[in-house]
Structure formats: C-alpha cells, structure tokens
XYZ file of C-alpha atoms in Angstrom:
734
model
C 119.934 77.528 77.538
C 119.922 77.017 81.308
C 120.326 74.034 83.614
C 117.722 73.747 86.366
C 120.326 72.473 88.822
C 122.469 75.634 88.438
C 120.363 77.822 86.083
C 123.563 78.729 84.231
C 123.022 80.082 80.731
C 124.247 77.811 77.919
C 123.249 79.767 74.786
C 122.090 83.256 73.818
C 121.183 83.421 70.117
C 121.955 86.831 68.627
C 121.839 87.975 65.014
C 118.617 89.856 64.377
C 119.017 93.596 64.000
C 115.605 94.428 65.470
C 113.161 93.005 68.029
C 112.221 89.319 67.785
C 108.478 88.783 67.385
C 108.014 85.005 67.120
C 109.821 81.694 67.711
C 109.100 77.987 67.149
C 110.864 74.649 67.673
C 111.054 72.138 64.830
C 109.100 68.906 65.601
C 112.259 66.937 66.426
C 113.606 69.745 68.589
C 116.858 70.111 66.685
C 116.077 73.529 65.209
C 114.564 76.798 66.348
C 113.053 79.433 64.049
C 112.855 83.105 65.019
C 111.067 85.928 63.192
C 111.926 89.578 63.613
C 110.886 93.118 62.860
C 113.936 93.198 60.561
C 111.727 91.328 57.958
C 113.797 88.125 58.252
C 113.420 84.617 59.699
C 116.448 82.826 61.136
C 116.796 79.062 61.583
C 119.045 78.008 64.480
C 120.773 74.755 65.372
C 119.745 74.124 68.989
C 122.744 71.960 69.821
C 125.434 74.344 68.598
C 123.577 77.654 68.738
C 124.621 78.496 65.164
C 122.385 80.082 62.471
C 121.720 77.693 59.545
C 119.495 79.820 57.260
C 118.258 83.392 56.948
C 114.893 83.552 55.117
C 114.186 86.858 53.379
C 111.140 87.750 51.256
C 108.572 89.570 53.369
C 108.282 93.312 52.813
C 107.454 94.138 56.406
C 107.994 92.807 59.945
C 107.478 89.091 60.678
C 104.612 88.520 63.113
C 104.652 84.721 63.589
C 106.478 81.510 62.598
C 105.206 77.888 62.572
C 106.774 74.551 61.591
C 104.779 71.919 59.704
C 104.124 68.734 61.742
C 106.713 66.866 59.600
C 109.238 69.643 60.029
C 109.975 69.912 56.300
C 108.351 73.338 55.909
C 107.853 76.513 57.880
C 105.063 79.104 57.570
C 105.581 82.764 58.351
C 103.121 85.655 58.642
C 103.851 89.333 58.256
C 102.577 92.864 58.507
C 102.599 92.812 54.692
C 99.257 90.845 54.746
C 100.784 87.608 53.407
C 101.664 84.141 54.648
C 104.705 82.429 53.140
C 105.512 78.709 53.164
C 109.242 77.886 53.043
C 111.141 74.680 52.254
C 113.404 73.843 55.192
C 116.248 72.232 53.299
C 116.663 74.858 50.588
C 115.232 77.933 52.307
C 113.142 78.642 49.192
C 109.587 80.073 49.287
C 107.049 77.385 48.229
C 103.805 79.446 48.390
C 102.712 83.006 49.137
C 99.144 83.032 50.509
C 97.270 86.215 49.558
C 93.750 87.190 50.689
C 93.837 89.052 53.989
C 93.371 92.809 53.721
C 95.346 93.747 56.832
C 98.271 92.745 59.012
C 98.367 89.003 59.800
C 98.983 88.291 63.454
C 99.045 84.493 63.723
C 99.762 81.474 61.506
C 99.489 77.794 62.453
C 99.519 74.350 60.828
C 96.709 71.840 61.346
C 97.823 68.618 63.123
C 97.360 66.575 59.896
C 99.597 68.983 57.924
C 96.888 69.600 55.282
C 95.826 73.068 56.352
C 97.106 76.403 57.625
C 95.020 78.872 59.654
C 95.804 82.573 59.788
C 94.180 85.430 61.718
C 94.352 89.082 60.769
C 93.485 92.711 61.229
C 90.507 92.321 58.856
C 88.509 90.557 61.678
C 88.682 87.149 59.947
C 90.338 83.763 60.261
C 91.286 82.080 56.963
C 91.884 78.365 56.361
C 94.347 77.520 53.559
C 95.117 74.326 51.634
C 98.831 73.699 52.097
C 99.424 72.017 48.720
C 97.428 74.384 46.493
C 97.788 77.574 48.535
C 94.036 78.235 48.090
C 91.683 79.563 50.815
C 89.029 76.969 51.773
C 87.092 78.896 54.476
C 86.798 82.454 55.771
C 85.615 82.459 59.417
C 83.551 85.602 60.065
C 82.045 86.625 63.421
C 84.584 88.631 65.388
C 83.858 92.323 65.773
C 87.510 93.269 66.103
C 90.805 92.230 64.560
C 91.708 88.597 65.319
C 95.191 88.136 66.746
C 94.756 84.655 68.201
C 94.004 81.294 66.568
C 94.741 77.723 67.657
C 93.872 74.237 66.361
C 92.633 71.568 68.747
C 95.079 68.602 69.010
C 92.689 66.490 66.938
C 92.412 69.244 64.321
C 88.609 69.245 64.236
C 88.173 72.620 65.954
C 89.812 76.033 65.937
C 89.716 78.532 68.819
C 90.110 82.219 67.959
C 90.020 85.472 69.889
C 90.642 89.191 69.631
C 92.670 91.139 72.153
C 90.105 93.893 71.738
C 87.154 91.632 72.500
C 86.059 89.712 75.576
C 85.327 86.268 74.176
C 86.851 83.170 72.567
C 85.120 81.554 69.562
C 85.218 77.823 68.777
C 84.900 76.899 65.075
C 84.259 73.591 63.322
C 87.068 73.132 60.767
C 85.126 70.998 58.275
C 82.209 73.417 57.884
C 83.689 76.714 59.064
C 80.711 77.193 61.430
C 81.008 78.733 64.915
C 80.013 76.122 67.538
C 80.603 77.946 70.852
C 81.371 81.432 72.173
C 83.105 81.544 75.570
C 82.299 84.896 77.176
C 84.581 86.456 79.791
C 84.049 89.338 82.205
C 87.644 89.346 83.456
C 89.945 90.789 80.789
C 90.620 90.644 77.072
C 92.780 87.720 75.859
C 96.412 88.003 74.802
C 97.001 84.378 73.752
C 95.157 81.032 73.727
C 96.415 77.432 73.776
C 94.790 73.984 73.821
C 95.776 71.302 76.307
C 97.263 68.160 74.674
C 93.994 66.269 75.250
C 91.962 69.099 73.719
C 89.656 69.343 76.732
C 90.914 72.704 77.997
C 91.935 76.066 76.568
C 94.520 78.267 78.289
C 93.763 81.984 78.084
C 96.483 84.593 78.753
C 95.014 87.987 79.577
C 96.021 91.583 80.011
C 95.355 91.625 83.767
C 98.401 89.405 84.454
C 96.450 86.152 84.873
C 96.228 82.870 82.951
C 92.774 81.258 82.938
C 91.996 77.654 82.068
C 88.608 76.928 80.453
C 86.786 73.618 80.195
C 85.782 73.086 76.539
C 82.672 71.018 77.276
C 81.170 73.265 79.974
C 82.671 76.640 79.118
C 83.554 77.130 82.811
C 86.793 78.667 84.114
C 88.507 75.928 86.173
C 91.692 77.750 87.251
C 93.002 81.305 87.397
C 96.811 81.397 87.606
C 97.998 84.671 89.136
C 101.506 85.906 89.854
C 102.707 87.999 86.927
C 102.944 91.699 87.695
C 101.879 92.761 84.204
C 99.917 91.446 81.236
C 100.621 87.898 80.002
C 101.689 87.807 76.351
C 101.839 84.041 75.710
C 100.698 80.753 77.298
C 101.665 77.229 76.171
C 100.965 73.706 77.505
C 103.806 71.214 77.807
C 103.484 68.151 75.505
C 102.615 66.055 78.563
C 99.984 68.576 79.705
C 101.273 68.677 83.278
C 102.861 72.122 82.949
C 101.943 75.487 81.479
C 104.528 78.111 80.599
C 103.545 81.788 80.473
C 105.461 84.854 79.294
C 104.709 88.338 80.534
C 105.396 91.990 79.945
C 107.024 91.900 83.417
C 110.068 90.285 81.657
C 109.608 86.903 83.363
C 108.580 83.403 82.317
C 106.582 81.282 84.767
C 106.038 77.525 84.900
C 102.716 76.345 86.383
C 101.438 72.985 87.601
C 98.144 72.286 85.761
C 96.854 69.952 88.485
C 97.234 72.335 91.430
C 97.418 75.717 89.699
C 100.602 76.587 91.613
C 103.672 78.352 90.218
C 106.615 75.940 90.016
C 109.399 78.269 88.840
C 110.112 81.834 87.697
C 112.670 82.240 84.897
C 114.357 85.644 84.781
C 117.045 87.097 82.540
C 115.431 89.058 79.727
C 115.947 92.810 79.957
C 112.833 93.779 77.970
C 109.287 92.574 77.317
C 109.000 88.868 76.423
C 107.183 88.432 73.126
C 106.900 84.639 72.840
C 107.600 81.349 74.593
C 107.400 77.688 73.485
C 108.066 74.171 74.788
C 110.325 71.806 72.855
C 108.569 68.665 71.489
C 109.869 66.518 74.378
C 108.928 69.121 76.949
C 112.461 69.243 78.330
C 113.259 72.749 77.074
C 111.556 76.126 76.946
C 112.542 78.891 74.528
C 111.672 82.528 75.160
C 112.144 85.536 72.877
C 112.214 89.165 73.853
C 112.374 92.715 72.604
C 115.934 92.696 73.977
C 116.740 90.964 70.625
C 117.725 87.641 72.252
C 116.293 84.133 72.417
C 116.902 82.211 75.638
C 116.729 78.425 75.900
C 115.933 76.930 79.284
C 116.505 73.328 80.324
C 113.357 72.120 82.097
C 113.926 69.012 84.190
C 110.428 68.766 85.576
C 111.282 66.432 88.408
C 113.724 69.026 89.794
C 111.322 71.946 89.832
C 110.633 73.228 93.319
C 107.962 75.483 94.756
C 109.172 79.021 95.106
C 109.110 79.270 98.882
C 107.563 78.005 102.061
C 105.107 80.870 101.776
C 103.070 82.392 98.982
C 104.514 82.075 95.469
C 102.960 85.352 94.322
C 101.684 88.781 95.385
C 100.556 89.118 99.042
C 97.456 91.312 99.047
C 96.832 91.606 102.778
C 98.334 90.644 106.146
C 96.523 90.934 109.468
C 97.190 90.051 113.093
C 94.528 87.971 114.830
C 93.111 89.362 118.102
C 95.010 86.889 120.294
C 98.348 88.216 119.027
C 99.699 84.663 118.666
C 98.678 84.211 115.057
C 98.601 86.250 111.862
C 96.944 85.704 108.501
C 97.871 86.557 104.909
C 96.072 86.279 101.570
C 97.570 86.199 98.123
C 97.031 86.153 94.385
C 98.099 82.475 94.561
C 94.459 81.629 95.504
C 95.309 80.779 99.138
C 95.226 82.363 102.575
C 97.659 81.241 105.270
C 97.563 81.299 109.061
C 100.975 81.806 110.684
C 102.424 81.218 114.135
C 103.777 84.648 115.099
C 106.642 83.277 117.190
C 108.279 80.764 114.857
C 106.845 81.500 111.411
C 105.242 78.073 111.057
C 102.352 77.953 108.604
C 99.567 76.452 110.718
C 96.990 76.220 107.935
C 96.830 76.900 104.203
C 93.279 77.793 103.254
C 92.634 76.293 99.798
C 89.453 76.363 97.774
C 89.400 79.587 95.806
C 90.113 79.195 92.084
C 91.459 82.743 91.651
C 93.443 85.264 93.671
C 92.122 86.414 97.051
C 91.540 90.159 97.082
C 90.206 90.738 100.597
C 90.497 89.032 103.984
C 89.195 89.811 107.471
C 88.929 87.964 110.794
C 85.943 87.920 113.138
C 86.243 89.956 116.371
C 86.301 86.702 118.329
C 89.207 85.489 116.191
C 87.602 82.104 115.468
C 86.588 82.767 111.854
C 88.119 84.278 108.717
C 86.269 85.620 105.675
C 87.893 85.876 102.229
C 86.752 87.500 98.996
C 88.185 86.373 95.662
C 88.408 87.047 91.932
C 86.564 83.737 91.465
C 83.323 85.567 92.456
C 83.048 83.770 95.809
C 83.091 84.696 99.481
C 84.306 81.942 101.827
C 84.186 81.508 105.600
C 86.978 79.542 107.306
C 87.455 77.997 110.744
C 90.690 79.408 112.222
C 91.321 76.378 114.421
C 90.950 73.724 111.717
C 91.524 75.703 108.512
C 88.338 74.185 107.041
C 85.963 76.111 104.791
C 82.496 76.298 106.383
C 80.583 78.364 103.805
C 80.741 79.559 100.183
C 78.655 82.362 98.643
C 78.795 82.960 94.878
C 78.191 86.307 93.157
C 78.147 87.774 89.640
C 81.497 89.542 90.002
C 84.661 89.273 92.059
C 84.397 90.005 95.778
C 86.467 93.113 96.477
C 85.587 93.909 100.128
C 84.576 91.927 103.219
C 84.006 93.422 106.704
C 82.787 91.929 109.999
C 80.595 93.931 112.360
C 82.206 94.637 115.780
C 79.973 91.980 117.349
C 80.865 89.457 114.654
C 77.211 88.641 113.921
C 77.138 90.359 110.523
C 79.421 90.281 107.489
C 79.242 92.995 104.831
C 80.618 92.478 101.333
C 80.949 94.411 98.075
C 81.668 93.060 94.609
C 83.827 94.877 92.081
C 81.877 97.560 90.233
C 78.754 97.014 92.356
C 76.736 99.917 93.752
C 75.271 97.812 96.582
C 76.368 96.308 99.914
C 75.270 92.806 100.873
C 74.978 92.073 104.601
C 75.091 88.422 105.705
C 73.835 87.015 108.978
C 76.891 84.991 110.037
C 74.909 82.485 112.086
C 72.391 81.597 109.382
C 74.865 82.314 106.538
C 72.029 84.066 104.666
C 71.900 87.550 103.147
C 69.682 89.602 105.481
C 70.028 93.080 103.937
C 70.970 94.716 100.660
C 71.972 98.377 100.901
C 71.460 100.158 97.581
C 71.897 103.831 96.711
C 75.323 104.547 95.232
C 75.123 105.408 91.558
C 78.589 104.038 90.743
C 80.915 101.363 92.124
C 81.687 101.236 95.865
C 85.386 101.493 96.788
C 85.329 100.967 100.569
C 83.061 100.248 103.535
C 83.414 100.398 107.308
C 81.300 99.413 110.334
C 80.889 101.939 113.149
C 82.427 100.842 116.501
C 79.003 99.952 117.964
C 77.936 98.168 114.782
C 74.695 100.080 114.222
C 75.975 101.994 111.177
C 77.934 101.324 107.969
C 79.818 103.999 106.047
C 80.468 103.485 102.338
C 82.200 105.514 99.650
C 82.561 105.198 95.907
C 83.172 106.496 92.434
C 80.057 108.664 92.651
C 82.038 111.047 94.948
C 79.710 110.471 97.913
C 79.926 108.939 101.380
C 76.765 107.232 102.553
C 75.847 106.347 106.140
C 73.521 103.364 106.532
C 71.307 102.338 109.422
C 72.203 98.651 109.702
C 69.041 97.588 111.531
C 66.628 99.401 109.211
C 68.696 98.841 106.082
C 68.237 102.446 104.919
C 70.582 105.323 104.100
C 70.478 107.937 106.865
C 72.887 110.473 105.324
C 74.474 111.218 101.954
C 77.697 113.158 102.525
C 78.611 115.371 99.552
C 81.713 117.523 99.193
C 84.532 115.629 97.502
C 85.412 116.667 93.951
C 86.859 113.275 92.910
C 86.116 109.609 93.536
C 86.581 108.571 97.168
C 89.266 106.016 98.037
C 88.482 105.152 101.648
C 86.297 105.930 104.648
C 86.970 105.016 108.281
C 85.244 105.641 111.638
C 86.873 107.213 114.670
C 87.270 104.844 117.672
C 84.394 106.638 119.384
C 82.219 106.489 116.264
C 81.142 110.132 116.476
C 82.882 111.060 113.248
C 84.328 109.463 110.133
C 87.134 110.442 107.773
C 87.069 110.011 103.997
C 89.897 110.532 101.485
C 89.656 111.143 97.773
C 91.526 111.446 94.516
C 91.930 115.225 94.743
C 94.137 114.833 97.844
C 91.619 116.116 100.393
C 90.422 114.377 103.561
C 87.039 115.286 105.006
C 85.952 114.625 108.592
C 82.186 114.131 108.967
C 79.849 114.193 111.957
C 78.160 110.782 111.846
C 75.080 112.003 113.719
C 74.259 115.130 111.711
C 76.123 114.329 108.490
C 77.870 117.717 108.564
C 81.463 118.154 107.401
C 83.498 119.225 110.424
C 86.891 119.724 108.745
C 88.532 119.508 105.348
C 92.175 118.456 105.677
C 94.234 119.697 102.715
C 97.958 119.429 102.134
C 98.651 116.312 100.093
C 99.515 117.131 96.482
C 98.133 113.888 95.080
C 95.890 110.924 95.728
C 95.453 109.925 99.396
C 95.752 106.141 99.494
C 95.122 105.420 103.159
C 93.497 107.043 106.187
C 93.485 105.765 109.779
C 92.705 107.003 113.287
C 95.027 106.693 116.269
C 93.786 104.270 118.981
C 92.678 107.163 121.216
C 90.961 108.944 118.309
C 92.919 112.187 118.737
C 94.893 111.936 115.488
C 94.355 110.984 111.867
C 97.205 109.661 109.724
C 97.020 109.951 105.940
C 99.341 108.315 103.391
C 99.646 109.900 99.958
C 101.005 109.563 96.479
C 103.213 112.604 97.202
C 105.561 110.308 99.230
C 104.496 111.736 102.596
C 102.572 110.685 105.676
C 100.682 113.458 107.454
C 99.406 113.529 111.056
C 96.352 115.661 111.760
C 94.952 116.942 115.060
C 91.287 115.925 115.023
C 90.175 118.728 117.316
C 91.536 121.640 115.323
C 91.885 119.994 111.920
C 95.505 121.143 111.684
C 98.504 119.175 110.415
C 100.825 118.432 113.350
C 103.573 116.595 111.428
C 104.607 115.858 107.852
C 106.610 112.632 107.811
C 109.140 112.815 104.976
C 111.505 110.001 104.035
C 109.871 107.711 101.504
C 111.140 108.131 97.945
C 107.872 107.184 96.226
C 104.140 107.036 96.914
C 103.079 105.861 100.388
C 100.169 103.428 100.237
C 99.784 102.364 103.866
C 100.180 103.895 107.337
C 99.280 101.981 110.512
C 99.314 103.100 114.153
C 100.895 100.746 116.680
C 98.529 99.230 119.294
C 99.743 101.743 121.905
C 99.479 104.632 119.466
C 102.970 106.061 120.028
C 104.414 104.727 116.744
C 103.237 104.612 113.154
C 104.545 102.336 110.404
C 104.354 103.322 106.732
C 105.143 101.539 103.460
C 105.111 102.321 99.758
C 106.695 101.629 96.408
C 110.294 102.168 97.585
C 110.615 98.641 99.122
C 110.990 100.098 102.611
C 109.004 100.304 105.837
C 109.552 103.305 108.082
C 108.641 103.548 111.759
C 107.878 107.040 113.071
C 107.467 108.504 116.540
C 103.980 110.025 116.675
C 104.881 112.654 119.262
C 107.937 114.067 117.491
C 107.298 113.029 113.903
C 110.848 111.667 113.692
C 111.788 108.456 111.858
C 112.994 105.989 114.487
C 113.766 103.010 112.223
C 113.818 101.966 108.580
C 113.465 98.371 107.389
C 115.194 98.063 104.019
C 116.223 94.391 103.825
C 113.085 93.285 101.980
C 112.976 91.251 98.781
C 110.413 93.297 96.825
C 107.841 96.077 96.938
C 105.856 96.134 100.199
C 102.145 95.592 99.560
C 100.736 95.334 103.102
C 101.765 95.800 106.755
C 100.172 95.322 110.185
C 101.280 95.514 113.798
C 100.945 92.343 115.829
C 98.094 92.792 118.309
C 99.065 93.304 121.972
C 102.624 94.088 120.821
C 104.178 97.471 120.258
C 107.347 96.097 118.745
C 106.473 93.539 116.041
C 105.504 94.209 112.430
C 104.050 91.704 109.949
C 104.927 92.584 106.338
C 103.782 91.157 102.975
C 105.586 91.741 99.675
C 104.809 91.638 95.995
C 106.997 88.544 95.445
C 104.834 86.515 97.859
C 107.152 86.650 100.872
C 105.963 87.499 104.387
C 108.241 88.867 107.101
C 108.111 89.236 110.878
C 110.282 92.061 112.229
C 110.881 93.162 115.797
C 111.884 96.604 117.067
C 114.616 96.725 119.707
C 115.491 99.826 121.716
C 118.728 101.353 120.414
C 120.717 104.452 121.176
C 118.708 107.499 122.133
C 115.317 107.615 120.468
C 116.273 105.188 117.713
C 115.209 101.589 117.251
C 117.159 98.724 115.801
C 115.236 96.232 113.646
C 115.585 92.480 114.081
C 114.297 89.900 111.614
C 112.393 87.195 113.492
C 111.522 85.066 110.445
C 110.523 85.249 106.806
C 109.318 82.871 104.077
C 111.612 84.047 101.294
C 113.952 81.479 99.766
C 117.032 82.913 98.129
C 120.373 81.658 96.889
C 121.955 84.270 99.124
C 119.922 83.395 102.212
C 121.218 81.283 105.075
C 121.358 77.556 104.279
C 122.473 75.306 107.134
C 120.995 71.926 106.172
C 122.335 69.169 108.463
C 124.477 71.602 110.493
C 124.807 70.728 114.196
C 124.316 73.783 116.380
C 124.182 71.915 119.684
C 126.549 73.606 122.127
C 127.202 76.674 119.972
C 127.608 79.676 122.255
C 126.010 83.059 121.649
C 122.820 82.023 119.857
C 119.565 83.606 120.988
C 116.251 81.741 120.825
C 115.421 83.616 117.628
C 118.803 82.576 116.164
C 118.133 78.941 116.975
C 114.638 79.077 115.550
C 115.851 80.444 112.208
C 118.610 77.809 112.040
C 116.072 75.053 112.674
C 113.864 76.437 109.892
C 116.887 76.265 107.580
C 117.636 72.581 108.315
C 120.081 72.797 111.219
C 120.961 69.869 113.577
C 122.786 66.813 112.356
C 126.406 67.347 111.255
C 129.523 69.270 112.337
C 129.435 72.994 112.948
C 131.893 73.493 110.069
C 128.888 73.146 107.733
C 127.312 76.071 109.540
C 130.496 78.097 109.132
C 130.538 77.586 105.369
C 126.839 78.285 104.962
C 127.016 81.456 107.023
C 129.256 83.088 104.405
C 126.189 83.394 102.173
C 123.834 84.998 104.692
C 121.873 88.164 103.981
C 120.478 88.638 107.491
C 123.606 87.427 109.358
C 123.316 85.212 112.430
C 125.821 86.341 115.058
C 127.898 83.537 116.497
C 130.572 84.438 119.058
C 132.437 81.355 120.162
C 132.762 78.660 117.505
C 132.302 80.972 114.507
C 134.745 83.721 115.519
C 136.983 83.024 112.486
C 134.409 84.548 110.152
C 135.259 87.780 108.340
C 134.531 91.055 110.100
C 131.986 91.614 107.345
C 129.818 89.068 109.038
C 128.412 90.784 112.083
C 129.513 90.067 115.645
C 126.439 90.979 117.615
C 125.823 87.788 119.589
C 122.315 88.566 120.701
C 120.494 89.172 117.435
C 119.266 87.233 114.465
C 119.651 90.121 112.039
C 120.472 93.413 113.758
C 120.393 96.438 111.485
C 121.501 99.680 113.171
C 119.747 102.746 111.925
C 121.686 105.117 109.659
C 121.547 108.221 111.839
C 122.422 110.456 108.896
C 118.957 109.717 107.513
C 117.079 110.946 110.546
C-alpha cells in the first residue's frame, strides 16, 4: 500500500509459493483475495495485511477469483476445468461447477448475484445459476478460446472476447443471443471492462494500448497509449473518471477518462503484472505480479498530477522548424507540441487525434505541420495558432507523411498499404494515387526538385515515380530483404536505400542503375542519410555502429564505434562537420566527420532515446526525444582540444531528484548565466530567501553552478559558474 503524497509502501502481501494469477477486493473493501499457480486462494485483511484463510481444493493452478456482490461468497476458476464457489466465513466449498471441457480463464458474478459467467478454452461462455450450480446458457460463436468475459453494470448484457481473435461479442443474458460484434483492426484483446454507466467498454490489447469503445455506436472513442509492452488488464474506477491498466512492462498506469491523458505511473513490481483492481470506494488500487507479491496503492484522486510539462508517453519524432527558433515533437499521447528553442516553453499543444501520432513533418515554409496517427487520420495544423485546418480519414493508420520541397504537395502512406496518396495542399484534395508495390510501403522521399518520389517496401523494391504524370518511371531491384528506408542525395542525381540484409545500395535516379552496393554492417540498417554537401552517406545499424561512406568511390571512410547496442538514428549537423547518433543504450554520441572520433557523449538522459535532430541554423544544439515522453535541448560547448562539453539548456522531465526551487529568490545571486536563470524560473524561482535555493540544490541531477552565495555547498556539487549542467567528456572513452 502506498501513499500518493510520498508513495511509500505500506504493505507487501507474501505467502504464495508460486506466481499470483488473480486478485479481487471484497465489496466492502476490507478483504482481498488472491489466486495462485500453487493451486490455492488466500484471503487477506487489507487493514492489517494478515492472511485470514487459505482455500484449497482445485487440482491445478487458479486462473481467476471473484467476490459475490454481497461479499459472502467467492468464486474461483482453475486450469482443472472447474469453477468453485466458497463460503467466506467458513472457507468451505459450496458448489463445484462442471461442464467446460478445457481450462477456464475467467469467472464473474452478475450484478444481481443470481448468476456466474465463465469463459474457457473450449471457445464457449457458460452462464450458471448460483443457487443450484446448474448451467442455464452456453454462448457459442467465438472461433477461438474465450479468455475474457464481463457483465454490464445493469447485468443485462455480457461482453466476451478471445485473445486470439480480433473482435468483442455482446450477448443478451436473458436469451443467450449475440446482439453485436465489435470488429477491430488494431490488435487482439487482452482484457475488457465496462464503464460504471455501461455505455463504454475498455479494451486492453497486445500492442500496449487501451481502447475505449462506445456501446451504442461501436466506435473507438479513445486510444490510451504509453505502455511499452502489451496491456494485461484494464479496470474502470467506481466513479468512472479513472481507468487503471496493468502491463507486461511491469507498470500500472492511471488514466483520465475525460481527456485520455495518463495521470500517474505506479512502479515497483519486478516482474510482469498479471492483474489490477480498484477498491469499491475507488481510493485504492491492488496489483498482483509474477514476482509473487500483491501491492496496494492509495489513490487520492485529487492529488494526482500529470507526469510532466511535456509528453506523458513515448516521443516518436522531434524536428527543428526552418526558422531555427522553434521545434516540434509528436508522441503516443495523441498530441504534437511546438516548443520555443531558447527557453523550452510549449507554445502550442496540438490536440485532436484520438490515438498516438506516428509521423510528423513541417512544410518548407515552416507555417504548417502535418501529422499522421493511429486513429486513421492525417491532420494539417497552423504553426502560428496551433489550430487544426484539415482532417483526412483513411482505412488504416497513417504511417508516413512528407511535404514536397515546394510545399504544394503532401504525400502519405497508411500502414500495410501498397499505394501513395498525394494531396494538393491548397485544395486539400487527393490529386494522385501512386500504385505498384505488391506489399506494404515502408518509406517515401521527395527528390530535391520535387518532380520525383522514391518509395521502398516489403516487396524488396525501390520505385521512382514521376510526380506530375503519376506513373512509375523505374523499378529498382537488387535487395535480398525488405527495404527499410530510401533517401535522395542533396543534388537529387542518386538515392540510397537500406535493407534488412545490412546492405545499402546507391541508385542513379535518371537511369535506375545501381551505382554502388555498400556492405559492411552485420545486421539491419535502420537509418541512412546524406551529408549536406552530398559527398558522404551515414548509415546506422543494428550492429551498434555508424558507418561513413564516400559517395564517389563507394568505400567506407570511418566506422564509428562506441554505442553498446543497436544504433537507430544518425543525423548530420547543418554544417556537415558533425554527426549525432542514438540507439538503445540511452546515450547520444557526437562524432567528428573528418576524423571519425567521438567528440562528446550525452548520457544524462532519463530513458531510451527514440529521436534526435539538430536545430536548424545551429551547429551546436541538439533536440532529443525519449521513450518516457521527455524532450531535451542540449548545447555543445568547445572544450579542451577536439572535445566538446555538453550543456543542458532545458528539458521537460519531472523527477524527485531534479532541481526544485519553488519560491526561491535568485535576485542578486552572482555567477548565474542566462541559461541558469531560465532553468530556475522554470522550476519556480523568485519569491523567498536564497536559503531555499541552497536546500533544493542538494537534490539536483544537472547541477546549477553558483559561485558567491552558494559556495558552502559540497564539492560534489559542481563549481563551474558559467554552465547550467556542464558534463566534461571522459577522455578515456575516446
């Protein structure tokens, strides 16, 4: 049990000898039941944390537990194909329900206490009379085993689903007839839950998202994204204002049902979380895990805070706008944000998508942004106002969006599609459809003059399209595996494509001939880019290296070694003398193009780096997005010799170890740079004595250097008076 003010743990309930598979609160919230693979059910006193009863009788692992609405009985299901009903006071078995011919996955009481529903491996749902123990209906229609079943709050309907299927079925309890089938093209379900009013169904799926469906229309109203792995359980709070989800990523998330935003992430379990429930009053959440513990969390809703000033979940892309004063990011939290490069202020939050944003691009003029989302829509946004000016809807999620160099055309590709749609930006109408690939398209690129589009896909081909005529001018064949990316040279006379077999091919865009095949990577090549002058190609690979290739001779000039895991991105600086790379090792490395030496490493990041970009018109600033939703602005400062020092300008991450200087008065403090002052203002400075600043500074991660009035601080806290967060490079790594 945890307090939301301190998040200190109050109870950890241990006693099972194997993994816990199911938990449930009693209706009055005084007890908690847990079922385990050790064939037993344990009943716990919530207040004291003590075990009151151990229920034994099943021959195999317990799969689910459910209290009756009155709390006088508990039903349990098992891999032994039976459901058992137990008396709470005595712990004796009242009924054993026999009929299923396979493992039973789910058991649940009807709201009126007269019925129990169970779902099983035999592809059926069975309805049982509680008093007689007899089966009243067998619900047949699923093609695969049924793991999920849930009564509506009124008890007149049952929703059921299979984790092997792609739909949810709605059954009428009185007749046993199927009334609706909700089809999904996203991912198979892992758990379903009704809202308290019975008007919505929450759907936890294997792709890490929670989707909310309207019962009357069958439409998906919200897609809640943020988990880094499949979601195992989703539950509404009794009030219906919150949803709690448990994931294989070992976290529990609380979501606001009105806005679809993540309100809190609960961490602590060391293994996969198998179940999660709200207490009857909605003031507690219990989670169970394969780490053989149950954790109780105190949920004071009014104290829940948004995770950070930035995105609460995975940042998919960051880009610098052409003016260099602003940058943009998009996220799985369904928003895109426009940032002031200097101070980190969020100028606009672009809201409207109902699912995560996969792709984002700005117009060459910098006045418009296009976004593609999992909600099957493409949206156009005004950069100055943040308003949405256009919405296009498709049959699948929009994976790619690209502006032409003139900004008059916008090309887009949907997931799994073998066609490119080209929109006239002025009329906002589709003017061309480029069809020819025989399998899904993975990437597209406009030529520098805008008269050609290159596309690549799972059919192992690169295709060059005449934009004006709308026809394919060349089909480039040579790769042995699916092609990840294709990009034009700055001059447009050739294009480079990279594939799954680790090879990069350079093609003549006029003749369609292959000029060079660049081999050397031992695995998948994730990213390919040209230097600004077009003389070099940089490739980032799953073999943890970045390679620089001379475009004239097709030879490898440098192998950049330093990352400890796969490198997914490599970006040339605007001047072309530096290249930044990022991967799965939570680090960004900056390399000198001429020598191939690492000149700086940024390690002080909160999570895996998902995207990076240089700020336009600047050779020293990097914009970074991370998997936890944070965005960072770093600056390179000339250090000793050829090395750079890295300085944090600003970031959106909130952390208990980050600088907190609320109400501190920094007026008159000597030794603070403009960047120092800006960070302190973001953290609540100005208002009370500097002593508050002194105390807060003990908890800094990126330490602010203060010379005069803070000189009593420990030598551990840095004494460089001109930097916000100076991190000298470890020369032993170079």
